[in-house]
Short mmCIF file of C-alpha atoms in Angstrom, two decimals:
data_model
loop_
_atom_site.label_atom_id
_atom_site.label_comp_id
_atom_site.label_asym_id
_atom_site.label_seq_id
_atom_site.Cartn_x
_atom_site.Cartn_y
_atom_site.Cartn_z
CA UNK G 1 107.61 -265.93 44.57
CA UNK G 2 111.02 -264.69 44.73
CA UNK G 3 111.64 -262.29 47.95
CA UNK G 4 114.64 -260.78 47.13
CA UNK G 5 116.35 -261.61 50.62
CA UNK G 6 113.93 -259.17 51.67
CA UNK G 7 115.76 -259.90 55.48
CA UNK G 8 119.60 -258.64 54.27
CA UNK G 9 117.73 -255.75 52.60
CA UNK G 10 115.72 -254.51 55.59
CA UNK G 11 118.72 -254.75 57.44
CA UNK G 12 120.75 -252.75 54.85
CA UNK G 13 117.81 -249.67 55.31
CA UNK G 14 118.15 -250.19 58.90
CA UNK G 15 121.78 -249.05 58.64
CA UNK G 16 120.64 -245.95 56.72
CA UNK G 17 117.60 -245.00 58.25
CA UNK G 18 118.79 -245.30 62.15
CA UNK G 19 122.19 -243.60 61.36
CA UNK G 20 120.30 -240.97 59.60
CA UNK G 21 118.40 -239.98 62.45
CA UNK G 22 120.17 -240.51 65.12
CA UNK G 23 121.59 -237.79 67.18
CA UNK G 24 124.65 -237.01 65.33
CA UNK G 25 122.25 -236.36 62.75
CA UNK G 26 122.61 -232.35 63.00
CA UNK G 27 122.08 -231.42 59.70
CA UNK G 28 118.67 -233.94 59.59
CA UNK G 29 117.24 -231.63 62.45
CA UNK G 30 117.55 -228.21 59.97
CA UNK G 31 114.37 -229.13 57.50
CA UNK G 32 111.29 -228.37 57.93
CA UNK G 33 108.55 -230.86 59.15
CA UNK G 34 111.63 -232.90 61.69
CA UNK G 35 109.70 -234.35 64.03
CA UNK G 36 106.67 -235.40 61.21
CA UNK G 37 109.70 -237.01 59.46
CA UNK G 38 110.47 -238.73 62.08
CA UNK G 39 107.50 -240.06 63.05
CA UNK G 40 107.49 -241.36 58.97
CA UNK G 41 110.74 -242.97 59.59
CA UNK G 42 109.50 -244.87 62.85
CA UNK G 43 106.68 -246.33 60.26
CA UNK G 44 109.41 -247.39 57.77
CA UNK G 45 111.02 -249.33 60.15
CA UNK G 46 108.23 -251.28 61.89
CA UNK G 47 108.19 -252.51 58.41
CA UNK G 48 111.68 -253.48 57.93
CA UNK G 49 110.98 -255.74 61.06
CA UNK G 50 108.73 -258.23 59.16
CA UNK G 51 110.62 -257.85 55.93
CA UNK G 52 108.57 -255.32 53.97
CA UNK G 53 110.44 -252.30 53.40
CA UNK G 54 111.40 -253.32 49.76
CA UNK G 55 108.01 -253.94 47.83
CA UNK G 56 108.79 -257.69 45.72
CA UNK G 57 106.76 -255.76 43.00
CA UNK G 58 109.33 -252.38 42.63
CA UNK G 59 112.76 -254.94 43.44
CA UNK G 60 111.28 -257.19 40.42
CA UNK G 61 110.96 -253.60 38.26
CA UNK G 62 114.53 -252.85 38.73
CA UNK G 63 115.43 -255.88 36.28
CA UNK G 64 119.00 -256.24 36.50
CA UNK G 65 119.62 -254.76 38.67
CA UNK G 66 119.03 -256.63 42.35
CA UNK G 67 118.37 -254.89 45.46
CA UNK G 68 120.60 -257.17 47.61
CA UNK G 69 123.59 -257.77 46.04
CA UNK G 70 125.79 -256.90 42.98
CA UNK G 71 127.19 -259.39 39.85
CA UNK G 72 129.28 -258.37 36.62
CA UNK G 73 126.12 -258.69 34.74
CA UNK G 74 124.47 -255.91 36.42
CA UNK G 75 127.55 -253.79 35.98
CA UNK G 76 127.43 -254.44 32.50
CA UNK G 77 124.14 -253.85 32.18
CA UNK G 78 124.27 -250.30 34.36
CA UNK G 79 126.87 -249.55 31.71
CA UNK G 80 124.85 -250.39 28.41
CA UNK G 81 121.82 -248.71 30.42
CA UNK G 82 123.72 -245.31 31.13
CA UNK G 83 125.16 -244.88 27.38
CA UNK G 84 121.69 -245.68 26.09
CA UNK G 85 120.15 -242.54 28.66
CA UNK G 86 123.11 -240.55 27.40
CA UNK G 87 121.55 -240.94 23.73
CA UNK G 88 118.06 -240.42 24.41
CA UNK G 89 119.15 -236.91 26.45
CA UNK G 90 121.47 -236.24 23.59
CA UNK G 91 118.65 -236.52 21.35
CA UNK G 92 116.06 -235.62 23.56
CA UNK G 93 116.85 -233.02 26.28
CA UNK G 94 114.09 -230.79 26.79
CA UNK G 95 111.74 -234.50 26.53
CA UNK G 96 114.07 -236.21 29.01
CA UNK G 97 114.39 -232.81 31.20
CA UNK G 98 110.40 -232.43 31.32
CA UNK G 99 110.07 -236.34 32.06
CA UNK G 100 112.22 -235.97 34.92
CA UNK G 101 110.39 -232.65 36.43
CA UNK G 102 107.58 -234.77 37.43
CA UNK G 103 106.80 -236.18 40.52
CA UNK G 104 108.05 -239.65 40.73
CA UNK G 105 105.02 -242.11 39.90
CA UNK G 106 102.38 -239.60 38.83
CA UNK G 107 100.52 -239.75 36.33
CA UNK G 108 101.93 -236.75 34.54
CA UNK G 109 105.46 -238.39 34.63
CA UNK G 110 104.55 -241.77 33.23
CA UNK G 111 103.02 -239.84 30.18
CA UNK G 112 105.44 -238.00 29.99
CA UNK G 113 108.22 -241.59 29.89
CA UNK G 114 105.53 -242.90 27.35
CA UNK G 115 106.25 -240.19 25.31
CA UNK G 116 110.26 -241.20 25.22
CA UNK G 117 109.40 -244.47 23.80
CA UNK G 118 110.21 -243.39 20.05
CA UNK G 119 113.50 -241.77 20.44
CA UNK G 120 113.87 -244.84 23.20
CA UNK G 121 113.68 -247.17 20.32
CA UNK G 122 116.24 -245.23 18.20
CA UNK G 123 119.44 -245.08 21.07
CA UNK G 124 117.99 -248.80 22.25
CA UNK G 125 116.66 -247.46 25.70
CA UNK G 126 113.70 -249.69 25.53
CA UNK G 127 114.90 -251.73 28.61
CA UNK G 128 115.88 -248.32 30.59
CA UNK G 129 112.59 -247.10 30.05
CA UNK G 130 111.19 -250.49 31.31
CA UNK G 131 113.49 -250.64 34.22
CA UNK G 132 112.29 -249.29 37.67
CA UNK G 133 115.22 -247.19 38.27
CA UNK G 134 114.63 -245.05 34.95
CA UNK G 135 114.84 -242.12 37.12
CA UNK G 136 118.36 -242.56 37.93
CA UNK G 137 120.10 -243.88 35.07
CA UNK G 138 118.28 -241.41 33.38
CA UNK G 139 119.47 -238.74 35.57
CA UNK G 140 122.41 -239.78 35.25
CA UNK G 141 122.70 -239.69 31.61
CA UNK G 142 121.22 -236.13 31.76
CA UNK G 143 123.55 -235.06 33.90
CA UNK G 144 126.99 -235.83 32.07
CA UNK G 145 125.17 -234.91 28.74
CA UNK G 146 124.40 -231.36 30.30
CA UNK G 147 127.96 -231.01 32.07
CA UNK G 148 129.97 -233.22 29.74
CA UNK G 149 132.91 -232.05 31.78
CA UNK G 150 132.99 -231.94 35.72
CA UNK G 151 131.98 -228.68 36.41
CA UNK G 152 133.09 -226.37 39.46
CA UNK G 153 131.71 -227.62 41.98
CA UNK G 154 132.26 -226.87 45.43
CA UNK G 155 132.99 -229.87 48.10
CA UNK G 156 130.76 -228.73 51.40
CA UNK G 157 127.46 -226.34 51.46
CA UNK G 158 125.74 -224.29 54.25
CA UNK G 159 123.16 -225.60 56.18
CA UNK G 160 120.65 -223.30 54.58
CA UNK G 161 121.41 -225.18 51.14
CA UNK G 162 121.24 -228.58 52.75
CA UNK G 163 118.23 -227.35 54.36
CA UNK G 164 115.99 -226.43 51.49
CA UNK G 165 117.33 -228.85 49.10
CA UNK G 166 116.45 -232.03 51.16
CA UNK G 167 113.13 -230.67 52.35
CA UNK G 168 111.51 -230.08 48.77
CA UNK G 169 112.80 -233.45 47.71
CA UNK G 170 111.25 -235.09 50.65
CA UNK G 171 107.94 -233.63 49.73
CA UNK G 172 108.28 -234.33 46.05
CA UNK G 173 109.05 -237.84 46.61
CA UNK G 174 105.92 -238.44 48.91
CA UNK G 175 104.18 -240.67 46.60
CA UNK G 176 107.05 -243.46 46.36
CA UNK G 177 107.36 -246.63 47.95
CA UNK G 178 108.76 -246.34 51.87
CA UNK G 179 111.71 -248.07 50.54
CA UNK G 180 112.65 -246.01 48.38
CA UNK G 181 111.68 -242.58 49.82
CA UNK G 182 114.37 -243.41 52.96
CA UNK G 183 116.71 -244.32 50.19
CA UNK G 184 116.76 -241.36 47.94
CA UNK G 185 116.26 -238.76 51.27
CA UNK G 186 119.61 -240.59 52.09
CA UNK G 187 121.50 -240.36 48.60
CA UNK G 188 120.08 -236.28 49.04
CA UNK G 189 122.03 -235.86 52.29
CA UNK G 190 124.74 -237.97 51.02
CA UNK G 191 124.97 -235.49 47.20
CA UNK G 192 124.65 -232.21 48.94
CA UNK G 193 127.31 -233.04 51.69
CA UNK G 194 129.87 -233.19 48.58
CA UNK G 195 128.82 -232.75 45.34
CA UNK G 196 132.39 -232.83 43.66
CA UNK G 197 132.52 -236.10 45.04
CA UNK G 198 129.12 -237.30 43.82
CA UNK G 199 130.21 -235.61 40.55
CA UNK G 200 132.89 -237.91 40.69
CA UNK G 201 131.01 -241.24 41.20
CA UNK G 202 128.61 -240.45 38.16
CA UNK G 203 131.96 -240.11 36.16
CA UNK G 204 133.22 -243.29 37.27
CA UNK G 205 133.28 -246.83 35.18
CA UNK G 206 129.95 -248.57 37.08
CA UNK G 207 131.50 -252.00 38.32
CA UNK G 208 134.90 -250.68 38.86
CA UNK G 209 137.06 -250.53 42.13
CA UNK G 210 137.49 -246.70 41.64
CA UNK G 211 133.79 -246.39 41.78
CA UNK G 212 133.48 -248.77 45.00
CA UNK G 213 136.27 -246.53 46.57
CA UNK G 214 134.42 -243.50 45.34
CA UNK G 215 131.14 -244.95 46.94
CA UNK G 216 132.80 -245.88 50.72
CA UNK G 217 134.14 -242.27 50.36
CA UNK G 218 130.70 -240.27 50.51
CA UNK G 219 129.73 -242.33 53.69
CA UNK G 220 133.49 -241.42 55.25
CA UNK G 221 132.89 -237.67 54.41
CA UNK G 222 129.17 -237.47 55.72
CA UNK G 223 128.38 -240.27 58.50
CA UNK G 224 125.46 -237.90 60.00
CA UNK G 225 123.77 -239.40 56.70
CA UNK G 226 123.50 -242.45 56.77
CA UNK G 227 126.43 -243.87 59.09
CA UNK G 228 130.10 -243.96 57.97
CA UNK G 229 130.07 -247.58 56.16
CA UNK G 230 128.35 -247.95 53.16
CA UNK G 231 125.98 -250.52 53.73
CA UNK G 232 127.28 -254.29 52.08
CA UNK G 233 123.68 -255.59 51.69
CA UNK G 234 122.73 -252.83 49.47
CA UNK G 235 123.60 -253.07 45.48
CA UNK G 236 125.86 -250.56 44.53
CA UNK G 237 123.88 -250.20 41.26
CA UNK G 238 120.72 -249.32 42.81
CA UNK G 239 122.57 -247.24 45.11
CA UNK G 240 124.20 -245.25 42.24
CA UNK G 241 120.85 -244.75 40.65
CA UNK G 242 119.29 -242.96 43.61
CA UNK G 243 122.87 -240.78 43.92
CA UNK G 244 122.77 -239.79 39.97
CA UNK G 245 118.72 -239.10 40.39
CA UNK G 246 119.83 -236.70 43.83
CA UNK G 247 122.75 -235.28 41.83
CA UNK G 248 120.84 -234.57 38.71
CA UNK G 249 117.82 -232.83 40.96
CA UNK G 250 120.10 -231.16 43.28
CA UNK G 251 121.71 -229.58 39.53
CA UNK G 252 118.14 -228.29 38.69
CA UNK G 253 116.46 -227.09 42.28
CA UNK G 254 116.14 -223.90 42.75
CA UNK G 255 117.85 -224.18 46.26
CA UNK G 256 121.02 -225.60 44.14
CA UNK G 257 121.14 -225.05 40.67
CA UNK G 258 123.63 -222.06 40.96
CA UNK G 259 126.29 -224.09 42.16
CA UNK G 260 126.53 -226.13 39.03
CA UNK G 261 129.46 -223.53 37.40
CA UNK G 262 130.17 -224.87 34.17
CA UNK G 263 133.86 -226.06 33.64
CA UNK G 264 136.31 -223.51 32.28
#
């Protein structure tokens, strides 16, 4: 069975996970439940030490779209992918918005995905809704169909905001792989430390060198995160799915929502 170089992965999370708790982690040390998230993280990476953290089963979901590395096709394929989301959200925003609400993998949300099959069919989403990083491209397509221009957003946030964002995320993400619960708490911090500029990578041609300069740029501006370099061993695809999914959630929190100003 195909492992997905399950070794240059766990080493990729590694990166994330021990620069996002380490001590120059300030921000990390706000939310609620620290030390209990802590303890969760020290799980996470026992398992990256035999190779587990990435489940073969959810890597194989994700289609296209590898874990471990990047290729053209992908690109082209994150591309098709996003204008096909954009078209079911078009046609389908209060459906999309409710499907998204849910908790990721409950059994309310996959109804709710079942019931985007139809309008799915129509934009030629099957595959997106298929794919096991629906939730970002998606989100993503939600997003630029709800601010179809960038709206004001501002580059830093307090604390507070950081604070109360990340914390009800962590919780409604409990019931996700270990994988990918360090990887979205990380694209969280990452979105919240600068939204303009995660605005900016959801705007940007997937594939492209603007977007891979876009990406190295939210590590530069928030290292407590996840460490200043954006990890090599980790696809920028999948990594732009779990931003788009934090961006479009940190546009609909409560903690957050008012500092999407619409443009003009």
């Amino acid at each position: 069975m195909k492992t997905f170089n399950l070794k240059r992965i766990a080493k990729a999370m590694m990166i994330l996970v021990v620069a996002n708790f380490s001590v120059g982690t300030a921000q990390a040390q706000f939310s609620s439940g620290y030390y209990e998230r802590v303890t969760r993280m020290r799980e996470i990476r026992m398992k990256m030490a035999n190779g587990s953290i990435f489940d073969t089963e959810v890597a194989k979901s994700y289609g296209p779209f590898l874990p471990d590395r990047d290729s053209e096709k992908a690109f082209a394929h994150y591309r098709t992918y996003v204008e096909a989301a954009r078209c079911v959200s078009t046609k389908q925003a209060d459906a999309v918005e409710a499907a998204l609400s849910h908790e990721p993998n409950s059994a309310a949300g996959k109804a709710a995905f079942e019931g985007l099959k139809d309008e799915a069919s129509v934009c030629d989403a099957q595959d997106v809704l298929k794919s096991g990083l629906r939730r970002g491209l998606l989100s993503e397509g939600a997003y630029l169909v709800a601010f179809p221009a960038a709206p004001a957003l501002p580059s830093t946030v307090t604390a507070d905001r950081l604070k109360a964002f990340r914390a009800s995320e962590f919780d409604r993400n409990a019931g996700r792989t270990e994988g990918e619960k360090a990887l979205i708490d990380v694209a969280d911090c990452l979105v919240l430390s600068d939204l303009s500029l995660a605005d900016r990578v959801a705007r940007s041609n997937a594939g492209d060198e603007d977007e891979k300069a876009l990406l190295d740029a939210m590590f530069v501006a928030a290292p407590y995160c996840a460490g200043e370099e954006r990890p090599t061993d980790l696809s920028r695809s999948v990594l732009r799915a779990f931003l788009s999914e934090a961006l479009y959630r940190a546009s609909v929190n409560e903690a957050t929502r008012d500092l999407f100003a619409p443009a003009g």
